[in-house]
Tab-separated table of C-alpha atoms and ligand atoms in Angstrom:
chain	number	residue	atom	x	y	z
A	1	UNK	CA	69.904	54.778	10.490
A	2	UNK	CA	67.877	53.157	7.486
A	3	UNK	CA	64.603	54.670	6.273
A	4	UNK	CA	61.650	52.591	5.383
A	5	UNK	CA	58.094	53.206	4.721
A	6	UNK	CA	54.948	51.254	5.105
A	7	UNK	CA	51.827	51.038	3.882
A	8	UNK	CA	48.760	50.086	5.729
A	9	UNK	CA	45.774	49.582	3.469
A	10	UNK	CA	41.784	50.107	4.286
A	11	UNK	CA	41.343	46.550	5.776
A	12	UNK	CA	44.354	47.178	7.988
A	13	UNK	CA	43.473	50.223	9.515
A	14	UNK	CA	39.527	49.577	9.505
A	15	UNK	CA	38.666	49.730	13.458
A	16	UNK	CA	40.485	51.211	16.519
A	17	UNK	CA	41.685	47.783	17.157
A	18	UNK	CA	43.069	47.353	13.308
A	19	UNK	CA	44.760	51.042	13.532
A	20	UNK	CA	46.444	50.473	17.018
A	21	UNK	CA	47.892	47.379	15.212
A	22	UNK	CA	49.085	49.324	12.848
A	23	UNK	CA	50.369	51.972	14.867
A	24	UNK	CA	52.446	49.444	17.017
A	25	UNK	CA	54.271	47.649	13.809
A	26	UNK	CA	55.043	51.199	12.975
A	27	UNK	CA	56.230	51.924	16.860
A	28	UNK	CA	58.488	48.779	17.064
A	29	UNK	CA	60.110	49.718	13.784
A	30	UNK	CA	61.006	53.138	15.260
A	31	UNK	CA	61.845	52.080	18.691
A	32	UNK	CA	64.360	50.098	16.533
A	33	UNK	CA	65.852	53.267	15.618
A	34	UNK	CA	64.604	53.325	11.981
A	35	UNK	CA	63.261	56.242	10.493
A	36	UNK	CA	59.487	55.777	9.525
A	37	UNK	CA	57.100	57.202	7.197
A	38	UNK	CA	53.808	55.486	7.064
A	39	UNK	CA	51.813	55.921	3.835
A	40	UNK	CA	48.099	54.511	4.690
A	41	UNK	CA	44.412	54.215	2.928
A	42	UNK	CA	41.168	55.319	3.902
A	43	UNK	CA	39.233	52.800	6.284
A	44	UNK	CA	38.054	50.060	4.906
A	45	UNK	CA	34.937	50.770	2.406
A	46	UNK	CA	35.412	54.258	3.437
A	47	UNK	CA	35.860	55.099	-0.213
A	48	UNK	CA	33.539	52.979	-1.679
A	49	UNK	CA	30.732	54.682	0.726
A	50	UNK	CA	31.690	58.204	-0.644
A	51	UNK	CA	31.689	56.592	-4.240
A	52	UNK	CA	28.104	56.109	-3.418
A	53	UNK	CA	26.900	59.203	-1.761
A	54	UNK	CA	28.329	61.084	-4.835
A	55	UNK	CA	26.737	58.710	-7.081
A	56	UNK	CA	23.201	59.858	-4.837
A	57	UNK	CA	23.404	63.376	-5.832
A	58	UNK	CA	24.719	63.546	-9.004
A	59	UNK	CA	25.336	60.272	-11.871
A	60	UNK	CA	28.264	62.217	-13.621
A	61	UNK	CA	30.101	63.862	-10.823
A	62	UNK	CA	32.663	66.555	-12.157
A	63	UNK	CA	35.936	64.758	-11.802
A	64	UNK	CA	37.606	67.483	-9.625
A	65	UNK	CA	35.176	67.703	-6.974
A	66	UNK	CA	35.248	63.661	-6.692
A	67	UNK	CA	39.073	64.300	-5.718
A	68	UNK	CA	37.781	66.910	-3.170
A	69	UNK	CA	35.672	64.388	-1.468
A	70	UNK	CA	37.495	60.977	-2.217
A	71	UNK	CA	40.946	62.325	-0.790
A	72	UNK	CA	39.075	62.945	2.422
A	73	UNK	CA	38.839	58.992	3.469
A	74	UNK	CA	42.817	59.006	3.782
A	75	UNK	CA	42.669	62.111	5.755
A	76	UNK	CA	40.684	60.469	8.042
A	77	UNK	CA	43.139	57.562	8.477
A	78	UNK	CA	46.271	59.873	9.173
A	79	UNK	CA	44.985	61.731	12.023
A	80	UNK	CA	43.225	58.715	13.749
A	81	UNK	CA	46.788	56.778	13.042
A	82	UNK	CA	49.034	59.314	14.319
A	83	UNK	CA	46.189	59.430	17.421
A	84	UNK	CA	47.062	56.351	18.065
A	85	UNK	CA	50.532	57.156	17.622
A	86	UNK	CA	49.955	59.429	20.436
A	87	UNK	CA	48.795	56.874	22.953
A	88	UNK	CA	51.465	54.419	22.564
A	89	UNK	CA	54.328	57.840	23.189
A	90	UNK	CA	55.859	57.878	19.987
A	91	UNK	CA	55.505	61.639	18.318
A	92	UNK	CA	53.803	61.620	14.976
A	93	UNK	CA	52.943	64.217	12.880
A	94	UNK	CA	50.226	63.442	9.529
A	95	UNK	CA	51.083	64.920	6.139
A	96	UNK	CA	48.412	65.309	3.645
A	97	UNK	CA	49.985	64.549	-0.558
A	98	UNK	CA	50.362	68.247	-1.104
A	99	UNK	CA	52.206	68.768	2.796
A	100	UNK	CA	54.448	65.728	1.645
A	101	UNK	CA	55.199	66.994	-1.827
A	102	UNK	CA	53.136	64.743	-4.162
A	103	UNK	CA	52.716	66.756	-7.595
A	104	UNK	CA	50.571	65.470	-9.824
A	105	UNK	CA	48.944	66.005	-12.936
A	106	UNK	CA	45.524	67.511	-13.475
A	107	UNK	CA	43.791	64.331	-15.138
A	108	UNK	CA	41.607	64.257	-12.386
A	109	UNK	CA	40.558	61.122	-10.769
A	110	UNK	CA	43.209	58.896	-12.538
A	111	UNK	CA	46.330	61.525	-12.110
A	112	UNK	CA	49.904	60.873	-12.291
A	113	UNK	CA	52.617	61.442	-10.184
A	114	UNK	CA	54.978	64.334	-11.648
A	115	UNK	CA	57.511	64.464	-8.379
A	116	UNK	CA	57.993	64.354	-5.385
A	117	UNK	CA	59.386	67.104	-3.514
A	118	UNK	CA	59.336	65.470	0.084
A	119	UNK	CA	61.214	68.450	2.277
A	120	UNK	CA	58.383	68.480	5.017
A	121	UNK	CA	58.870	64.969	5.431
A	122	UNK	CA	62.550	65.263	6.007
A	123	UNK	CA	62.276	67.708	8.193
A	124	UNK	CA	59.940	65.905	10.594
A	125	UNK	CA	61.797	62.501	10.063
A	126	UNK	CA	65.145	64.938	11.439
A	127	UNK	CA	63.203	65.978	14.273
A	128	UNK	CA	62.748	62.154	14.730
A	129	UNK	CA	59.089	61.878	14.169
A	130	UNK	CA	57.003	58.816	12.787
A	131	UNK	CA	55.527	60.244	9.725
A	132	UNK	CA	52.137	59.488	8.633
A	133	UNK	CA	51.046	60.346	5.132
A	134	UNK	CA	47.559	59.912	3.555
A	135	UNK	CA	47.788	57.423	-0.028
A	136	UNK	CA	46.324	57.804	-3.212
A	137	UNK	CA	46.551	62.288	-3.204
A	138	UNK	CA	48.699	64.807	-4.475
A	139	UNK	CA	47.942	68.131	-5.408
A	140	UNK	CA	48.348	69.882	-9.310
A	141	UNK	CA	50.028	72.771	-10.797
A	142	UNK	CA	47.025	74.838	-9.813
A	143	UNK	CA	46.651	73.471	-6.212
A	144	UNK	CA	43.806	71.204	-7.028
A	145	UNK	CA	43.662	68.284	-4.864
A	146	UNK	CA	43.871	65.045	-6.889
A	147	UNK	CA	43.610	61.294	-6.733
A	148	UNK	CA	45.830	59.003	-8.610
A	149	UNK	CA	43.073	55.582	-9.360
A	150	UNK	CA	41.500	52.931	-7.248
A	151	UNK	CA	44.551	51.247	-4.949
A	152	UNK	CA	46.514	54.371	-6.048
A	153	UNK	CA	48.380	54.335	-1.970
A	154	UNK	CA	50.750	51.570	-3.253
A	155	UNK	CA	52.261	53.993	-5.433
A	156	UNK	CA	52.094	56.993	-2.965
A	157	UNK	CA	53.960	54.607	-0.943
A	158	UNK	CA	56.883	53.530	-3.412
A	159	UNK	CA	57.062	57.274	-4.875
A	160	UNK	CA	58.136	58.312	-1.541
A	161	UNK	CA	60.398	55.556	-0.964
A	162	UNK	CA	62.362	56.640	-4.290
A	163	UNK	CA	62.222	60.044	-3.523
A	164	UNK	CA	63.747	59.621	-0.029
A	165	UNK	CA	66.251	57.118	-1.208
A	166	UNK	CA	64.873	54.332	1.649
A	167	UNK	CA	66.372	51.154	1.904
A	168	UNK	CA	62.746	49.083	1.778
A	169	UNK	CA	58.946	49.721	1.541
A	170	UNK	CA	56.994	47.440	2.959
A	171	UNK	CA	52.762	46.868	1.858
A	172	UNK	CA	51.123	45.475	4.702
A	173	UNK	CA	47.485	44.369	3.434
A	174	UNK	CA	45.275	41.360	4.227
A	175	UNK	CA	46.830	39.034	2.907
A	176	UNK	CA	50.160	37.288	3.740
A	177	UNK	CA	51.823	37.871	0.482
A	178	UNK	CA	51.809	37.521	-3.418
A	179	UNK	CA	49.925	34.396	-4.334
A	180	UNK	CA	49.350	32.057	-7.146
A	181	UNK	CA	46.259	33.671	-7.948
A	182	UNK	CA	43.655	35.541	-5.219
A	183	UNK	CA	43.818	33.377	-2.613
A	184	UNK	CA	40.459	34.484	-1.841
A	185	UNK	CA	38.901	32.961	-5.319
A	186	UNK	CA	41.111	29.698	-6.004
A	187	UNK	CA	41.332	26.580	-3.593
A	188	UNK	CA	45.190	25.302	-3.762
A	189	UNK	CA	46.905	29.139	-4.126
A	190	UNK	CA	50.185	29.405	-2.762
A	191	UNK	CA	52.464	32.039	-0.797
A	192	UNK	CA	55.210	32.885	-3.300
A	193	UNK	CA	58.197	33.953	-1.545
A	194	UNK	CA	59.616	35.924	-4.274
A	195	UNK	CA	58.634	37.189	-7.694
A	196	UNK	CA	60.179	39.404	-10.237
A	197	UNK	CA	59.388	43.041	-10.940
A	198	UNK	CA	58.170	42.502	-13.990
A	199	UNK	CA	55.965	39.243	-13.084
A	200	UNK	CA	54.338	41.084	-10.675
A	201	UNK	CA	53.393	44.420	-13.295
A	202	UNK	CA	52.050	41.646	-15.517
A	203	UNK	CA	50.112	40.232	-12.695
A	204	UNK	CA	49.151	43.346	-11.315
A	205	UNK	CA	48.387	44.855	-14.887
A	206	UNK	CA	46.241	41.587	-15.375
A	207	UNK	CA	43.540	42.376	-12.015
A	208	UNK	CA	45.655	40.989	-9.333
A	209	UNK	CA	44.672	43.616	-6.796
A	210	UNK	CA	47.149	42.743	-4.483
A	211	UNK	CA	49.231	45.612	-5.388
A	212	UNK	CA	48.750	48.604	-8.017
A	213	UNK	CA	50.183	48.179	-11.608
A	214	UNK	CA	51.937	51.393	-11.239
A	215	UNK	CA	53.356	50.858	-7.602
A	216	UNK	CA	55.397	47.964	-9.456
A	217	UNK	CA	56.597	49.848	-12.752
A	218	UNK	CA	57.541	52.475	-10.602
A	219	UNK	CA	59.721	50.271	-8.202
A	220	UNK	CA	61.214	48.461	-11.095
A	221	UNK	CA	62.544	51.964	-12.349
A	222	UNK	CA	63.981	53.303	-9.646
A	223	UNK	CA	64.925	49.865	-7.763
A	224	UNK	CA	62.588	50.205	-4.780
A	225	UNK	CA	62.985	47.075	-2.374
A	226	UNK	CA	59.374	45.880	-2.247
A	227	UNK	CA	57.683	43.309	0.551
A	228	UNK	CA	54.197	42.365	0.621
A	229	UNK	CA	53.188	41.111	3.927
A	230	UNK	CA	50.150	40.881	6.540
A	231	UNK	CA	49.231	43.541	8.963
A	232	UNK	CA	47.881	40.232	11.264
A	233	UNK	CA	50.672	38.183	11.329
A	234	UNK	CA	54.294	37.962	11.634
A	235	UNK	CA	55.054	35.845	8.773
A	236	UNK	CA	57.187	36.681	6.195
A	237	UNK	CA	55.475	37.743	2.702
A	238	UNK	CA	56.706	38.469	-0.510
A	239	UNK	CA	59.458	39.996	-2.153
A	240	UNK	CA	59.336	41.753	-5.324
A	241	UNK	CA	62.707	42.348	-6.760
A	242	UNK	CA	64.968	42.797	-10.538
A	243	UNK	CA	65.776	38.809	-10.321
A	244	UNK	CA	64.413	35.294	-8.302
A	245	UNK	CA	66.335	32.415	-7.599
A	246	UNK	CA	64.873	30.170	-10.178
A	247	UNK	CA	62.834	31.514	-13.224
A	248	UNK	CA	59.263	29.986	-12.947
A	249	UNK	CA	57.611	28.921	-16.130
A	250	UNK	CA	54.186	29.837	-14.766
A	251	UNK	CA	54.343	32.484	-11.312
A	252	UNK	CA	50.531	33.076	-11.187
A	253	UNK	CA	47.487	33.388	-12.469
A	254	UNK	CA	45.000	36.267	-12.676
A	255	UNK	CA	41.792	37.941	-13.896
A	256	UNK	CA	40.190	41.209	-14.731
A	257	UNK	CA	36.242	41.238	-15.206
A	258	UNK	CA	36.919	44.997	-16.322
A	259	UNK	CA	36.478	43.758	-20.090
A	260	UNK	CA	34.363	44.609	-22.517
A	261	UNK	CA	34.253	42.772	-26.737
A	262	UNK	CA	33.029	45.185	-29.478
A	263	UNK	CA	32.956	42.966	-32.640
A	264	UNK	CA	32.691	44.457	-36.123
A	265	UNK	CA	31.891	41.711	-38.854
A	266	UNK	CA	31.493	42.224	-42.701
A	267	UNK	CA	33.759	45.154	-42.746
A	268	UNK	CA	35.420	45.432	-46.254
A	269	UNK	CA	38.659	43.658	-47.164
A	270	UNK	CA	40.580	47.528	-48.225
A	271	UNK	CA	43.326	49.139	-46.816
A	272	UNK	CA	42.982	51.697	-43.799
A	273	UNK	CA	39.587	50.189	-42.103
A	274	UNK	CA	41.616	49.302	-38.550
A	275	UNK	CA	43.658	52.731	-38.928
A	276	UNK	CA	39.739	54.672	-38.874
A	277	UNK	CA	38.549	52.454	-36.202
A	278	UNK	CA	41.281	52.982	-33.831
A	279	UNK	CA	42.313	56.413	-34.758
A	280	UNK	CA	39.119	57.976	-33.938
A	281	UNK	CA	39.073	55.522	-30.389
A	282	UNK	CA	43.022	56.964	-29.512
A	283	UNK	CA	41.850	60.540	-30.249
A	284	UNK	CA	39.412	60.201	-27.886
A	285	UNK	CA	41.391	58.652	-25.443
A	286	UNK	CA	39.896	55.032	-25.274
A	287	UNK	CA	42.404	51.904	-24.406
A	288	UNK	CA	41.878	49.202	-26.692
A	289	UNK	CA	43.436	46.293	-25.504
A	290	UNK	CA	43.032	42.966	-27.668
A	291	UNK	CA	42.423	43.298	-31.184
A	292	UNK	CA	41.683	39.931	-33.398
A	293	UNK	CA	41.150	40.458	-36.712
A	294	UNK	CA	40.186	37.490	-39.015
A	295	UNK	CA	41.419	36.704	-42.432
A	296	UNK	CA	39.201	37.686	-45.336
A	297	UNK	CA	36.566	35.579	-46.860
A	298	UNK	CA	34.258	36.954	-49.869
A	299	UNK	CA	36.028	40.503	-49.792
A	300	UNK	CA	34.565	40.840	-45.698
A	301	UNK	CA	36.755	40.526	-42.842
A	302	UNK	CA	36.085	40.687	-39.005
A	303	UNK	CA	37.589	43.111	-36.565
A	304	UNK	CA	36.508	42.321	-32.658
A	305	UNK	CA	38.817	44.277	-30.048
A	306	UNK	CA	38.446	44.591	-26.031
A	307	UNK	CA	38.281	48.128	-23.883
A	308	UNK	CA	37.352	48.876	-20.114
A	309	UNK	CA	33.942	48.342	-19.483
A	310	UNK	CA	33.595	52.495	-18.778
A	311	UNK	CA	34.677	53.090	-22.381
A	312	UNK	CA	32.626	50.278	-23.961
A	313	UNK	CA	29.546	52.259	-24.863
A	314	UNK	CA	31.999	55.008	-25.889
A	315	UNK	CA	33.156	53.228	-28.639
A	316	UNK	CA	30.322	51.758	-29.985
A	317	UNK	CA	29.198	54.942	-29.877
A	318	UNK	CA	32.065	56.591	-32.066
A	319	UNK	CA	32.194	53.318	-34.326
A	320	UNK	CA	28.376	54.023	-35.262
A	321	UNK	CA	28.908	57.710	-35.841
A	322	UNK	CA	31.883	56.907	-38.201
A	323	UNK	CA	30.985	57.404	-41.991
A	324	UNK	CA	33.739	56.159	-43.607
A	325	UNK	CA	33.946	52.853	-41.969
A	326	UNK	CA	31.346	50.494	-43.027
A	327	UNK	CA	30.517	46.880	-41.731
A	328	UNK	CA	27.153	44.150	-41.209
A	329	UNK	CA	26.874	43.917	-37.731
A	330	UNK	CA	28.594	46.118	-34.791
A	331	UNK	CA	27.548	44.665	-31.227
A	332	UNK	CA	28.886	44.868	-27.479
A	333	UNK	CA	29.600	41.759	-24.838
A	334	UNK	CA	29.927	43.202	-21.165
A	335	UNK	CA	29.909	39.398	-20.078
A	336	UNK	CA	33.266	38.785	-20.556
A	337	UNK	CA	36.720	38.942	-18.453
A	338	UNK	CA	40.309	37.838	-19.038
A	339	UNK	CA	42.264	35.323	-17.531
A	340	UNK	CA	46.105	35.722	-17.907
A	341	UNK	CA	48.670	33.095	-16.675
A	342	UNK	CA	52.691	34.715	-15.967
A	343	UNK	CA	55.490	33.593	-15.564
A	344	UNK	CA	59.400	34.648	-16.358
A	345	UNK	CA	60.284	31.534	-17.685
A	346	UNK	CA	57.561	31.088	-19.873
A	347	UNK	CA	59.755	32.412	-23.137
A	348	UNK	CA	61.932	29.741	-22.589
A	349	UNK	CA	59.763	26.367	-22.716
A	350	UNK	CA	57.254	24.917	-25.014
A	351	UNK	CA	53.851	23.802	-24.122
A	352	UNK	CA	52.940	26.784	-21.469
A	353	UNK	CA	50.059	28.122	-23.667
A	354	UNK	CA	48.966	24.377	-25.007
A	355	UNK	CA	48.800	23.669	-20.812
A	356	UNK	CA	45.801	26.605	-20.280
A	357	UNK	CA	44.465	25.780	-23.145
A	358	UNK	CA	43.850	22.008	-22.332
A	359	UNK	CA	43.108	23.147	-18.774
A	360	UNK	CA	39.972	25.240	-20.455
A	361	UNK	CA	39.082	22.803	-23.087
A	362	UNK	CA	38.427	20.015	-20.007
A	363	UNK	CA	36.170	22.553	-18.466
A	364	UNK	CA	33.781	22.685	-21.713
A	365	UNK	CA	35.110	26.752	-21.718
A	366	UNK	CA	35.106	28.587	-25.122
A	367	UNK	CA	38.029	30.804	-25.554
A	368	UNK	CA	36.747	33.631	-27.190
A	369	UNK	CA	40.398	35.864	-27.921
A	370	UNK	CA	44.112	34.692	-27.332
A	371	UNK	CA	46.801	36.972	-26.828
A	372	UNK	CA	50.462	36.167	-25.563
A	373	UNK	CA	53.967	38.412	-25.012
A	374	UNK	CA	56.979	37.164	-23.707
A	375	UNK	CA	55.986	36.411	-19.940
A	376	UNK	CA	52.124	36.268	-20.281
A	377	UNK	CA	49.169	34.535	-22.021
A	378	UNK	CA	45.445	35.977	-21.965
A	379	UNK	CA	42.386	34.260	-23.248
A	380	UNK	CA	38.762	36.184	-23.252
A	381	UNK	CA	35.922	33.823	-21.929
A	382	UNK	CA	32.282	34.687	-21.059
A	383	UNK	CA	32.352	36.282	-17.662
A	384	UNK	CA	30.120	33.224	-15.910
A	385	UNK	CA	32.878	30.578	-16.719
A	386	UNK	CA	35.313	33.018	-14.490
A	387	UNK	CA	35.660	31.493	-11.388
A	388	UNK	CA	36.116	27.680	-12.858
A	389	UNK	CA	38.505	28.403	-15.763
A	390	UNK	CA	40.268	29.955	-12.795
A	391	UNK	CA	40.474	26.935	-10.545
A	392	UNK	CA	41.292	24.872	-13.641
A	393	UNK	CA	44.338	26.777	-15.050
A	394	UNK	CA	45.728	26.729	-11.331
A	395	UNK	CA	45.304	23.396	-10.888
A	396	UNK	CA	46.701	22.715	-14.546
A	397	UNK	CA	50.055	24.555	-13.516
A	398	UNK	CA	50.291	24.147	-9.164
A	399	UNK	CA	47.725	21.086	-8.325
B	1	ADP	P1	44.696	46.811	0.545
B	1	ADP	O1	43.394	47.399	1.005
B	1	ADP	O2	45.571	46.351	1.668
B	1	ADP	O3	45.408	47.676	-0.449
B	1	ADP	P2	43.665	45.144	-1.591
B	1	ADP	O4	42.252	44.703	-1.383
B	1	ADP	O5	43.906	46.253	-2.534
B	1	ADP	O6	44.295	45.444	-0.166
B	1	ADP	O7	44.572	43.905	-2.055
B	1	ADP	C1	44.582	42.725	-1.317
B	1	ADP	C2	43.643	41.697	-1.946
B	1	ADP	O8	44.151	41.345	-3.237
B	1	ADP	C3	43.568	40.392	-1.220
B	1	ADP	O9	42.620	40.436	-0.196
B	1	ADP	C4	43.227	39.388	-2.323
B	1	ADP	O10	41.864	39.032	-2.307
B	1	ADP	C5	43.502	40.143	-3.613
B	1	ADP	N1	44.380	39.407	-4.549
B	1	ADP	C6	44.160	39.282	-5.891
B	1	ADP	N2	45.116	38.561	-6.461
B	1	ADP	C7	46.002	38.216	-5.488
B	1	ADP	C8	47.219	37.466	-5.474
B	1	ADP	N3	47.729	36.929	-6.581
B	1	ADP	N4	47.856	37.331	-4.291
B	1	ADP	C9	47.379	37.880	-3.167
B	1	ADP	N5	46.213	38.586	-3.112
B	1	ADP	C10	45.531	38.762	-4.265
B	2	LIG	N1	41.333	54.428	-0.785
B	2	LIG	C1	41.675	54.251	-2.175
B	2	LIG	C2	40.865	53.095	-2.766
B	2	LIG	O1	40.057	52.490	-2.077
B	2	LIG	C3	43.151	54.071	-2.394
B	2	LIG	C4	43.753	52.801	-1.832
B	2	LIG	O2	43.129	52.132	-1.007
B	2	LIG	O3	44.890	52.484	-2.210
B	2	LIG	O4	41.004	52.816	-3.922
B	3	MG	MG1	45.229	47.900	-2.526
């Protein structure tokens, strides 16, 4: 008998109607003798809503009681599934991350997985029960409940199919598959039918929601068979695997408004300026993504780099408080976001890059940073020019 697990996310489990839905894709898959788990999310805005109340009482939350109260919204979703479970005669039993083994690290709020030591869900699956466990929680070394980051029940979901060895995991969402870009944002998008593992991390790394960064990296390592598909219909979705059939120059396109530019100009043309700036930013912990540095004119030179917008004020903050380093002006652009084509074949072929950039340029849209690696290129544009450099580079590359 194979073993796969599924993952229903908040949309798909949102209503009594949406979780009896769920609860029958889940029946017919054991009633075909398979052995189930079910990983799912909290109900639709479920944890946005706590986000807020939190936010009501307190602007800084401690970090550990946020995992306390956000891992409750799953919790909801595993009783209520295996409820309705229940009603359709299949036996179900819900498993909260520590019940099904989910170690994690103490960085609370943004953990990681350590293992997986899934013997409670074995021992229900044996006793041939559906079994329903609640994303995005573990538990640390100290028995602290934790949360592993926003979308984090992708991951709970391919960290159990590793650890149990089963044959596919399926991420049922509300959407029929991996597209072309969000389907939801750009007129044209298309179903892809397949895309590599490491298309899809780029993607995902790059704000395509659709599935979480880590949820990829961590089925590329240990070779988890990976579908996206639709809770709503029966259609076929996407499958993310080592290799496709043919190597696309361009698989998608994607954006992340999460962006922040902190731009440092008239710093002095001397060895070991970059090594302060960045030193003092990694000791602290802050991801700098983009760095552009110009060449030097009049013994000055430019440094402008890109973090998360949470760490933006951070590191201006650190910057200004550095002695050592010094420069003319130091400012901060929140109104900014990437846009990032990807595609495996990309290395390959000429004129990818030159493509997006035309595709821009007809638009009248500045590009404010490049950056490119083997399978992806990013630009940096002012956030308001978003949604049409979008449309533009899609059309450029799938009209
Ligand atoms: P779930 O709650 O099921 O985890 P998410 O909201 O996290 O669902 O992810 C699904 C959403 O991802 C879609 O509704 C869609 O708007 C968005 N999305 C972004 N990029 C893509 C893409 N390339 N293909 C499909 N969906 C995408
Ligand atoms: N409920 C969590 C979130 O909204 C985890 C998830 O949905 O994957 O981010
Ligand atoms: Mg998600």
């Amino acid at each position: 008998m194979a073993l796969i697990v599924l993952k229903f996310g908040g949309t798909s489990v949102a209503n009594t109607e949406r979780l009896f839905n769920a609860a029958s894709i889940a029946e017919k898959a054991w009633r075909d003798g398979e052995d189930v788990v079910v990983v799912v999310s909290a109900q639709g805005d479920t944890t946005d809503e706590l986000l807020q109340k939190a936010a009501e009482i307190c602007p800084a939350p401690p970090a550990r009681e946020m995992d306390m109260l956000l891992a409750t919204g799953e919790q909801i979703s595993i009783s209520l599934l295996c409820m309705a479970l229940y009603q359709l005669g299949c036996p179900a039993v819900s498993l909260t991350g520590w019940q099904a083994g989910m170690t994690t690290d103490s960085q609370h709020t943004a953990s990681r997985i350590r293992y997986v030591e899934p013997g409670r869900v074995k021992k229900e699956l044996a006793q041939h029960k559906i079994v329903v466990v609640a994303g995005f929680q573990g538990v640390d070394e100290y028995s602290d409940i934790t949360t592993i980051g926003r979308g984090g029940s992708d991951t709970t979901a391919v960290a159990l199919a590793a650890a149990l060895g089963a044959a596919r995991c399926i991420i049922y969402t509300d959407v029929d598959g991996v597209y072309t870009a969000d389907p939801r944002m750009v007129t044209g998008a298309r179903k892809l039918d397949e895309i590599t593992y490491d298309e899809m991390l780029e993607l995902a790394s790059m704000g395509a929601q659709v599935l979480h960064n880590r949820s990829v990296e961590m089925a590329k390592r240990h070779r988890v068979d990976l579908e996206v598909r639709s809770s709503f219909t029966n259609e076929p979705g996407t499958l993310v695997r080592e290799e496709t059939m043919e190597s696309r120059n361009v698989s998608g396109v994607a954006r992340d408004l999460d962006v922040a530019v902190i731009s440092l100009t008239g710093t002095a043309d001397v060895p070991g300026i970059a090594y302060k700036i960045f030193d003092r930013l990694a000791e602290e912990k802050i991801n700098v993504d983009m760095i552009v540095q110009s060449a030097a004119e009049n013994g000055q030179k430019h440094i402008c780099f890109t973090v998360d917008q949470e760490h933006a004020a951070r590191a201006l903050e650190l910057i200004k408080r550095q002695g050592d380093v010094e420069y003319r002006d130091l400012a901060m652009d929140p109104d900014v976001s990437k846009i990032s084509i990807v595609g495996a074949g990309m290395a390959g072929s000429t004129g990818v890059a030159s493509d997006m950039f035309e595709a821009l340029y007809e638009q009248g849209i500045n590009i404010m940073f490049i950056s490119t690696s083997e399978i992806k290129v990013s630009v940096i544009i002012k956030s308001e020019d978003t949604e049409r450099a979008m449309q533009a580079i899609h059309d450029k590359f799938f009209g």
